Amino acid sequence: DAGVTQSPTHLIKTRGQHVTLRCSPISGHKSVSWYQQVLGQGPQFIFQYYEKEERGRGNFPDRFSARQFPNYSSELNVNALLLGDSALYLCASSRTGAGANVLTFGAGSRLTVL
Amino acid sequence: GIQVEQSPPDLILQEGANSTLRCNFSDSVNNLQWFHQNPWGQLINLFYIPSGTKQNGRLSATTVATERYSLLYISSSQTTDSGVYFCAGPFDQTGANNLFFGTGTRLTVIP
């Protein structure tokens, strides 16, 4: 079975632009979460979606938004990019959005903002 | 929210040596996980261990929930063990499985 897949793997944008990152969860997983990992730090929680509804939100500005589609895949959108948005963006999936369900992470999308 | 502190921040080992990584958390947790991030950035779940002890090959983990800490043991280390080890607790008290990660321990295993 395929794991969590993310695209694109690498991308370069300039300040002020918009970016869309995509994630496909493991088959059978209905929850998708997004994390931002800045170089040298641990991942930080951005959003969780379960059954196409937002179930959790971290401490990120409104420039960050996400959605989940009927097939449980997800998009993360970031508007008005800043230099500080340069990071590895990780997507994780789990069967449900709560309890003892272990998160499985994708390989990430590395965003560089110039 | 919960705070997670990891020690040591950096660790260099000779291949074959054993090590213990520690994670302290500020509040009681019902969702404590250990991850390994390899040099290419892939984050792999090692243990889901809110309490007690688990073993998986050369790795084992123990969480003492009443004292708010968890330990990850690596025995007979190999160069492939290199990378960053993170522990993570619940991001909030909603019961969702969103995680708050510690700052990590960077492990380098030398041949």
Tab-separated table of C-alpha atoms in Angstrom:
chain	number	residue	atom	x	y	z
A	1	ASP	CA	0.000	0.000	0.000
A	2	ALA	CA	1.138	3.517	-0.745
A	3	GLY	CA	2.060	5.683	2.205
A	4	VAL	CA	1.182	9.340	2.627
A	5	THR	CA	2.105	11.145	-0.587
A	6	GLN	CA	2.827	14.846	-0.877
A	7	SER	CA	3.415	17.131	-3.811
A	8	PRO	CA	5.391	18.986	-4.885
A	9	THR	CA	8.539	17.762	-3.126
A	10	HIS	CA	10.393	21.039	-3.591
A	11	LEU	CA	9.328	24.482	-4.704
A	12	ILE	CA	10.667	28.022	-4.753
A	13	LYS	CA	8.445	31.092	-4.481
A	14	THR	CA	8.982	34.803	-3.992
A	15	ARG	CA	7.586	36.999	-1.247
A	16	GLY	CA	3.935	37.883	-1.715
A	17	GLN	CA	3.114	34.880	-3.879
A	18	HIS	CA	0.648	32.123	-3.101
A	19	VAL	CA	1.391	28.403	-2.731
A	20	THR	CA	-0.751	25.252	-2.705
A	21	LEU	CA	0.580	22.009	-1.256
A	22	ARG	CA	-1.190	18.672	-1.723
A	23	CYS	CA	-1.466	15.512	0.343
A	24	SER	CA	-3.001	12.098	-0.239
A	25	PRO	CA	-3.535	10.011	2.899
A	26	ILE	CA	-3.088	6.296	3.326
A	27	SER	CA	-6.054	4.371	1.982
A	28	GLY	CA	-8.656	4.046	4.722
A	29	HIS	CA	-7.391	7.035	6.681
A	30	LYS	CA	-9.949	9.790	7.088
A	31	SER	CA	-7.919	12.341	9.048
A	32	VAL	CA	-5.224	14.587	7.587
A	33	SER	CA	-3.033	16.970	9.571
A	34	TRP	CA	-0.515	19.571	8.440
A	35	TYR	CA	2.701	20.530	10.221
A	36	GLN	CA	5.347	23.171	9.523
A	37	GLN	CA	8.976	22.381	10.340
A	38	VAL	CA	11.405	25.265	10.255
A	39	LEU	CA	15.083	24.307	10.000
A	40	GLY	CA	16.464	23.202	13.346
A	41	GLN	CA	13.095	22.954	15.094
A	42	GLY	CA	10.440	20.339	15.708
A	43	PRO	CA	7.292	20.213	13.580
A	44	GLN	CA	4.520	22.644	14.560
A	45	PHE	CA	0.847	21.759	14.185
A	46	ILE	CA	-1.082	23.861	11.644
A	47	PHE	CA	-4.431	22.152	10.871
A	48	GLN	CA	-6.321	18.909	11.258
A	49	TYR	CA	-9.193	17.817	9.029
A	50	TYR	CA	-11.421	14.825	9.677
A	51	GLU	CA	-14.328	13.825	7.461
A	52	LYS	CA	-13.862	17.058	5.503
A	53	GLU	CA	-14.306	19.296	8.536
A	54	GLU	CA	-11.674	21.301	10.386
A	55	ARG	CA	-11.120	19.632	13.753
A	56	GLY	CA	-8.097	21.533	15.007
A	57	ARG	CA	-6.042	24.626	14.308
A	58	GLY	CA	-2.633	25.673	15.550
A	59	ASN	CA	-1.260	29.160	16.146
A	60	PHE	CA	-0.846	30.263	12.547
A	61	PRO	CA	-2.115	33.445	10.848
A	62	ASP	CA	-5.126	33.558	8.552
A	63	ARG	CA	-2.792	33.494	5.556
A	64	PHE	CA	-2.768	29.738	6.124
A	65	SER	CA	-5.848	27.776	5.096
A	66	ALA	CA	-6.640	24.189	4.202
A	67	ARG	CA	-9.405	21.942	3.022
A	68	GLN	CA	-10.154	18.246	2.667
A	69	PHE	CA	-11.851	16.691	-0.322
A	70	PRO	CA	-14.427	13.850	-0.498
A	71	ASN	CA	-11.615	11.362	-1.255
A	72	TYR	CA	-9.890	12.545	1.974
A	73	SER	CA	-6.975	14.179	0.173
A	74	SER	CA	-6.100	17.654	1.354
A	75	GLU	CA	-4.630	20.967	0.258
A	76	LEU	CA	-2.727	23.523	2.312
A	77	ASN	CA	-2.781	27.065	0.970
A	78	VAL	CA	-0.525	29.900	2.064
A	79	ASN	CA	-1.150	33.444	0.809
A	80	ALA	CA	1.123	36.474	0.802
A	81	LEU	CA	4.247	34.415	1.411
A	82	LEU	CA	6.883	35.723	3.801
A	83	LEU	CA	10.527	34.752	4.065
A	84	GLY	CA	9.695	33.089	7.385
A	85	ASP	CA	7.327	30.672	5.652
A	86	SER	CA	10.348	28.837	4.259
A	87	ALA	CA	10.086	25.395	5.826
A	88	LEU	CA	9.390	21.715	5.349
A	89	TYR	CA	5.619	21.191	5.292
A	90	LEU	CA	4.595	17.771	6.522
A	91	CYS	CA	1.286	16.028	6.063
A	92	ALA	CA	0.182	13.196	8.348
A	93	SER	CA	-2.780	10.858	8.154
A	94	SER	CA	-4.542	8.614	10.648
A	95	ARG	CA	-7.640	6.443	10.639
A	96	THR	CA	-9.547	8.835	12.852
A	97	GLY	CA	-8.684	12.201	14.317
A	98	ALA	CA	-8.570	11.233	17.956
A	99	GLY	CA	-7.543	8.692	20.508
A	100	ALA	CA	-4.724	6.237	20.089
A	101	ASN	CA	-4.461	6.567	16.339
A	102	VAL	CA	-0.834	6.861	15.331
A	103	LEU	CA	0.101	9.529	12.795
A	104	THR	CA	1.894	8.453	9.612
A	105	PHE	CA	3.854	11.255	7.966
A	106	GLY	CA	4.629	11.926	4.333
A	107	ALA	CA	8.075	12.904	3.060
A	108	GLY	CA	7.147	16.578	3.032
A	109	SER	CA	7.144	19.537	0.684
A	110	ARG	CA	10.156	21.801	1.064
A	111	LEU	CA	9.207	25.436	0.406
A	112	THR	CA	11.794	28.148	-0.111
A	113	VAL	CA	10.608	31.757	-0.182
A	114	LEU	CA	13.040	34.265	-1.730
B	1	GLY	CA	-0.678	23.979	26.112
B	2	ILE	CA	1.765	21.277	27.029
B	3	GLN	CA	5.519	21.943	27.050
B	4	VAL	CA	7.968	19.249	25.995
B	5	GLU	CA	11.688	19.331	26.812
B	6	GLN	CA	14.192	16.865	25.408
B	7	SER	CA	17.726	16.062	26.478
B	8	PRO	CA	20.443	15.945	25.469
B	9	PRO	CA	20.106	18.264	22.464
B	10	ASP	CA	23.012	16.566	20.704
B	11	LEU	CA	24.618	13.159	21.102
B	12	ILE	CA	27.551	11.541	19.315
B	13	LEU	CA	28.077	7.803	19.704
B	14	GLN	CA	30.487	5.192	18.467
B	15	GLU	CA	28.759	2.413	16.576
B	16	GLY	CA	27.727	-0.332	19.004
B	17	ALA	CA	27.243	1.970	21.985
B	18	ASN	CA	24.011	2.335	23.948
B	19	SER	CA	22.157	5.574	24.689
B	20	THR	CA	19.224	6.991	26.602
B	21	LEU	CA	17.186	9.969	25.411
B	22	ARG	CA	14.869	11.771	27.804
B	23	CYS	CA	11.627	13.683	27.337
B	24	ASN	CA	10.027	15.736	30.112
B	25	PHE	CA	6.528	17.090	29.717
B	26	SER	CA	4.761	19.763	31.695
B	27	ASP	CA	1.371	18.119	32.172
B	28	SER	CA	-0.189	14.700	32.247
B	29	VAL	CA	-0.543	13.208	28.794
B	30	ASN	CA	-2.605	10.417	27.291
B	31	ASN	CA	-0.812	10.497	23.950
B	32	LEU	CA	2.988	10.381	24.049
B	33	GLN	CA	4.829	9.365	20.890
B	34	TRP	CA	8.457	9.025	19.826
B	35	PHE	CA	9.580	9.742	16.257
B	36	HIS	CA	12.805	9.406	14.293
B	37	GLN	CA	13.530	11.887	11.503
B	38	ASN	CA	16.195	10.615	9.132
B	39	PRO	CA	18.694	12.913	7.404
B	40	TRP	CA	16.351	13.147	4.391
B	41	GLY	CA	13.525	14.529	6.521
B	42	GLN	CA	11.266	11.484	6.707
B	43	LEU	CA	9.525	11.311	10.082
B	44	ILE	CA	8.879	7.773	11.299
B	45	ASN	CA	6.751	6.845	14.288
B	46	LEU	CA	8.703	4.656	16.711
B	47	PHE	CA	6.374	4.256	19.677
B	48	TYR	CA	2.966	5.284	20.904
B	49	ILE	CA	3.550	5.046	24.645
B	50	PRO	CA	1.340	7.029	27.040
B	51	SER	CA	2.517	4.772	29.899
B	52	GLY	CA	4.520	1.640	30.562
B	53	THR	CA	7.285	0.050	28.506
B	54	LYS	CA	7.453	-1.129	24.912
B	55	GLN	CA	10.245	-2.744	22.923
B	56	ASN	CA	10.865	-2.985	19.214
B	57	GLY	CA	14.143	-4.648	18.304
B	58	ARG	CA	17.066	-2.574	19.555
B	59	LEU	CA	14.755	0.239	20.641
B	60	SER	CA	12.646	0.429	23.748
B	61	ALA	CA	10.704	3.193	25.463
B	62	THR	CA	9.369	3.758	28.947
B	63	THR	CA	6.888	6.419	30.038
B	64	VAL	CA	6.294	7.203	33.702
B	65	ALA	CA	3.141	9.240	33.375
B	66	THR	CA	2.880	10.109	37.089
B	67	GLU	CA	6.345	11.716	36.953
B	68	ARG	CA	5.817	13.234	33.496
B	69	TYR	CA	8.766	11.822	31.631
B	70	SER	CA	9.570	9.302	28.959
B	71	LEU	CA	12.841	7.593	28.009
B	72	LEU	CA	13.949	6.147	24.695
B	73	TYR	CA	16.700	3.517	24.829
B	74	ILE	CA	18.826	2.680	21.817
B	75	SER	CA	21.056	-0.357	22.192
B	76	SER	CA	23.947	-1.442	19.955
B	77	SER	CA	23.614	1.736	17.889
B	78	GLN	CA	24.128	1.642	14.130
B	79	THR	CA	24.945	4.416	11.670
B	80	THR	CA	21.393	4.170	10.339
B	81	ASP	CA	20.165	5.314	13.768
B	82	SER	CA	21.553	8.786	13.021
B	83	GLY	CA	19.023	11.592	12.742
B	84	VAL	CA	16.807	13.572	15.071
B	85	TYR	CA	14.605	11.940	17.681
B	86	PHE	CA	11.461	13.771	18.729
B	87	CYS	CA	8.980	13.094	21.459
B	88	ALA	CA	5.532	14.592	21.107
B	89	GLY	CA	2.549	15.044	23.381
B	90	PRO	CA	-1.000	16.195	22.738
B	91	PHE	CA	-1.339	19.687	21.277
B	92	ASP	CA	-4.437	20.442	23.348
B	93	GLN	CA	-6.983	18.785	25.612
B	94	THR	CA	-9.642	18.194	22.974
B	95	GLY	CA	-8.779	14.521	22.622
B	96	ALA	CA	-7.705	14.968	19.015
B	97	ASN	CA	-4.433	13.312	18.082
B	98	ASN	CA	-2.694	16.551	17.096
B	99	LEU	CA	0.810	16.713	18.483
B	100	PHE	CA	3.148	19.217	20.138
B	101	PHE	CA	6.738	18.261	19.365
B	102	GLY	CA	9.794	18.796	21.500
B	103	THR	CA	12.968	20.369	20.134
B	104	GLY	CA	14.558	16.999	19.492
B	105	THR	CA	17.802	15.156	20.168
B	106	ARG	CA	20.219	15.036	17.236
B	107	LEU	CA	22.028	11.683	17.258
B	108	THR	CA	25.146	11.022	15.208
B	109	VAL	CA	26.498	7.462	15.164
B	110	ILE	CA	30.114	7.207	14.004
B	111	PRO	CA	31.381	4.001	12.374
